Amino acid sequence: MENIESNTGINSIQSLFKSKKPIRIPAYQRAYSWGKKQVKQFYDDLLEQNGKNYYLGHLLFERNGNTLFIVDGQQRLTTAVIFLAALAKTLKDMDSNYSYLADTYLTDTFRTIEDDQIVLRRIIKQMSITESFGSETLSQKKIIRAFKFFSDELKEQPDKLLMLQSSLENATVLVYYIDSKVEATQIFEYQNNRGKELSPFEIIKAYLMHQIYLLSDSPEKADNDIADIQVMVAAIYRNIEMVDGYFSENDLLNNFCYLYYNIDGNVESIKTHLSGRSQKTDWIKQFFDNFLDLTQNAKSIIIIK
């Protein structure tokens, strides 16, 4: 594995966007998930800085040509864009100049997953939206609610707008760049083993995708298998979004693992079960295929209701 140290840099949100490199969230990533608690914490953190710089966290990107695909940090980066759109709206409503924000951040430089992008694009282009606009999924509703929360808060504190803008633009982010999917799976696995807070399915997904690379005969075959899995995972996440409120992700995973394999829905059970398989790569791909079927069936039940 390439030395990660050589692909590490200290950046700011401003420098990241001014580079104009396309930033994309891969379809296999989960949709926007921050609720009011996380959004309010994001805003309170900005207020606390009182114009001073602070550490926003780390971002992990997979480089593909000139495009940066977000492996880790998508919730924070998406929220930053939503906040900047709300800030531009507030300045516009005050008849103040917001062209710098629009030209720097409210462009197509950053794009989220397809379903969420429909709503995010409306927000960054028109700086206005209601929850009834195309909000078919929970993640779309959460994006709209975050935008409304920021807009309402900023409207009440016009004297702090420039301070808040400076704090976010200049916030320090530690950026890691990797150049292959195998590095991404290795880093995910490393983080999991050290207590990174992921859902059980995310942990299982990271483990099994990493196993694909360890078990494959060639990098080309591994890339092809991973590409197939990513398509299935993208569909799984969309189905889970559609049934939220009826079935939780963990309920679906636990029921699936019990019905198909008579095991618990956690990574330790998966590891034990996989160790007894002869065709491990085929089993891994079938695991995602079967889970996709179950989530698709769950969605069909909800639609019928």
PDB file of N, CA and C in Angstrom, residues 207-218 221-222 225 274 277-284:
ATOM      1  N   TYR A 207     -15.710  -4.570   5.529  1.00  0.00           N
ATOM      2  CA  TYR A 207     -14.962  -5.820   5.709  1.00  0.00           C
ATOM      3  C   TYR A 207     -15.036  -6.699   4.461  1.00  0.00           C
ATOM      4  N   LEU A 208     -16.235  -6.886   3.931  1.00  0.00           N
ATOM      5  CA  LEU A 208     -16.399  -7.782   2.782  1.00  0.00           C
ATOM      6  C   LEU A 208     -15.760  -7.218   1.512  1.00  0.00           C
ATOM      7  N   MET A 209     -15.841  -5.897   1.329  1.00  0.00           N
ATOM      8  CA  MET A 209     -15.198  -5.306   0.153  1.00  0.00           C
ATOM      9  C   MET A 209     -13.678  -5.434   0.257  1.00  0.00           C
ATOM     10  N   HIS A 210     -13.159  -5.322   1.462  1.00  0.00           N
ATOM     11  CA  HIS A 210     -11.723  -5.516   1.648  1.00  0.00           C
ATOM     12  C   HIS A 210     -11.328  -6.968   1.369  1.00  0.00           C
ATOM     13  N   GLN A 211     -12.179  -7.903   1.777  1.00  0.00           N
ATOM     14  CA  GLN A 211     -11.899  -9.310   1.517  1.00  0.00           C
ATOM     15  C   GLN A 211     -11.850  -9.622   0.026  1.00  0.00           C
ATOM     16  N   ILE A 212     -12.646  -8.928  -0.750  1.00  0.00           N
ATOM     17  CA  ILE A 212     -12.622  -9.115  -2.206  1.00  0.00           C
ATOM     18  C   ILE A 212     -11.211  -8.909  -2.736  1.00  0.00           C
ATOM     19  N   TYR A 213     -10.551  -7.851  -2.270  1.00  0.00           N
ATOM     20  CA  TYR A 213      -9.188  -7.573  -2.733  1.00  0.00           C
ATOM     21  C   TYR A 213      -8.191  -8.595  -2.213  1.00  0.00           C
ATOM     22  N   LEU A 214      -8.391  -9.035  -0.993  1.00  0.00           N
ATOM     23  CA  LEU A 214      -7.463 -10.022  -0.438  1.00  0.00           C
ATOM     24  C   LEU A 214      -7.596 -11.375  -1.130  1.00  0.00           C
ATOM     25  N   LEU A 215      -8.788 -11.693  -1.594  1.00  0.00           N
ATOM     26  CA  LEU A 215      -9.058 -13.015  -2.149  1.00  0.00           C
ATOM     27  C   LEU A 215      -8.936 -13.092  -3.671  1.00  0.00           C
ATOM     28  N   SER A 216      -8.964 -11.951  -4.346  1.00  0.00           N
ATOM     29  CA  SER A 216      -9.008 -11.961  -5.809  1.00  0.00           C
ATOM     30  C   SER A 216      -7.666 -12.341  -6.419  1.00  0.00           C
ATOM     31  N   ASP A 217      -7.742 -12.945  -7.602  1.00  0.00           N
ATOM     32  CA  ASP A 217      -6.541 -13.379  -8.320  1.00  0.00           C
ATOM     33  C   ASP A 217      -5.792 -12.219  -8.962  1.00  0.00           C
ATOM     34  N   SER A 218      -6.508 -11.137  -9.266  1.00  0.00           N
ATOM     35  CA  SER A 218      -5.872 -10.009  -9.940  1.00  0.00           C
ATOM     36  C   SER A 218      -6.563  -8.716  -9.558  1.00  0.00           C
ATOM     37  N   LYS A 221      -9.797  -8.150 -11.689  1.00  0.00           N
ATOM     38  CA  LYS A 221     -10.983  -8.885 -11.250  1.00  0.00           C
ATOM     39  C   LYS A 221     -11.559  -8.274  -9.981  1.00  0.00           C
ATOM     40  N   ALA A 222     -10.676  -7.862  -9.074  1.00  0.00           N
ATOM     41  CA  ALA A 222     -11.146  -7.235  -7.837  1.00  0.00           C
ATOM     42  C   ALA A 222     -11.914  -5.960  -8.136  1.00  0.00           C
ATOM     43  N   ASP A 225     -15.343  -6.848  -9.520  1.00  0.00           N
ATOM     44  CA  ASP A 225     -16.236  -7.357  -8.475  1.00  0.00           C
ATOM     45  C   ASP A 225     -16.699  -6.229  -7.556  1.00  0.00           C
ATOM     46  N   LEU A 274     -18.087 -16.687   6.861  1.00  0.00           N
ATOM     47  CA  LEU A 274     -17.290 -16.630   5.634  1.00  0.00           C
ATOM     48  C   LEU A 274     -16.101 -17.586   5.700  1.00  0.00           C
ATOM     49  N   ARG A 277     -16.685 -20.956   4.120  1.00  0.00           N
ATOM     50  CA  ARG A 277     -17.093 -21.055   2.712  1.00  0.00           C
ATOM     51  C   ARG A 277     -15.881 -21.414   1.847  1.00  0.00           C
ATOM     52  N   SER A 278     -16.127 -22.196   0.816  1.00  0.00           N
ATOM     53  CA  SER A 278     -15.042 -22.557  -0.100  1.00  0.00           C
ATOM     54  C   SER A 278     -14.872 -21.505  -1.193  1.00  0.00           C
ATOM     55  N   GLN A 279     -15.965 -21.031  -1.748  1.00  0.00           N
ATOM     56  CA  GLN A 279     -15.920 -19.998  -2.793  1.00  0.00           C
ATOM     57  C   GLN A 279     -16.253 -18.650  -2.147  1.00  0.00           C
ATOM     58  N   LYS A 280     -15.287 -18.104  -1.466  1.00  0.00           N
ATOM     59  CA  LYS A 280     -15.550 -16.923  -0.635  1.00  0.00           C
ATOM     60  C   LYS A 280     -15.969 -15.701  -1.449  1.00  0.00           C
ATOM     61  N   THR A 281     -15.300 -15.449  -2.559  1.00  0.00           N
ATOM     62  CA  THR A 281     -15.637 -14.279  -3.371  1.00  0.00           C
ATOM     63  C   THR A 281     -17.068 -14.370  -3.894  1.00  0.00           C
ATOM     64  N   ASP A 282     -17.447 -15.561  -4.367  1.00  0.00           N
ATOM     65  CA  ASP A 282     -18.816 -15.751  -4.852  1.00  0.00           C
ATOM     66  C   ASP A 282     -19.823 -15.552  -3.724  1.00  0.00           C
ATOM     67  N   TRP A 283     -19.468 -16.033  -2.524  1.00  0.00           N
ATOM     68  CA  TRP A 283     -20.381 -15.874  -1.386  1.00  0.00           C
ATOM     69  C   TRP A 283     -20.564 -14.405  -1.044  1.00  0.00           C
ATOM     70  N   ILE A 284     -19.489 -13.645  -1.089  1.00  0.00           N
ATOM     71  CA  ILE A 284     -19.575 -12.216  -0.766  1.00  0.00           C
ATOM     72  C   ILE A 284     -20.504 -11.499  -1.739  1.00  0.00           C
TER      73      ILE A 284
END
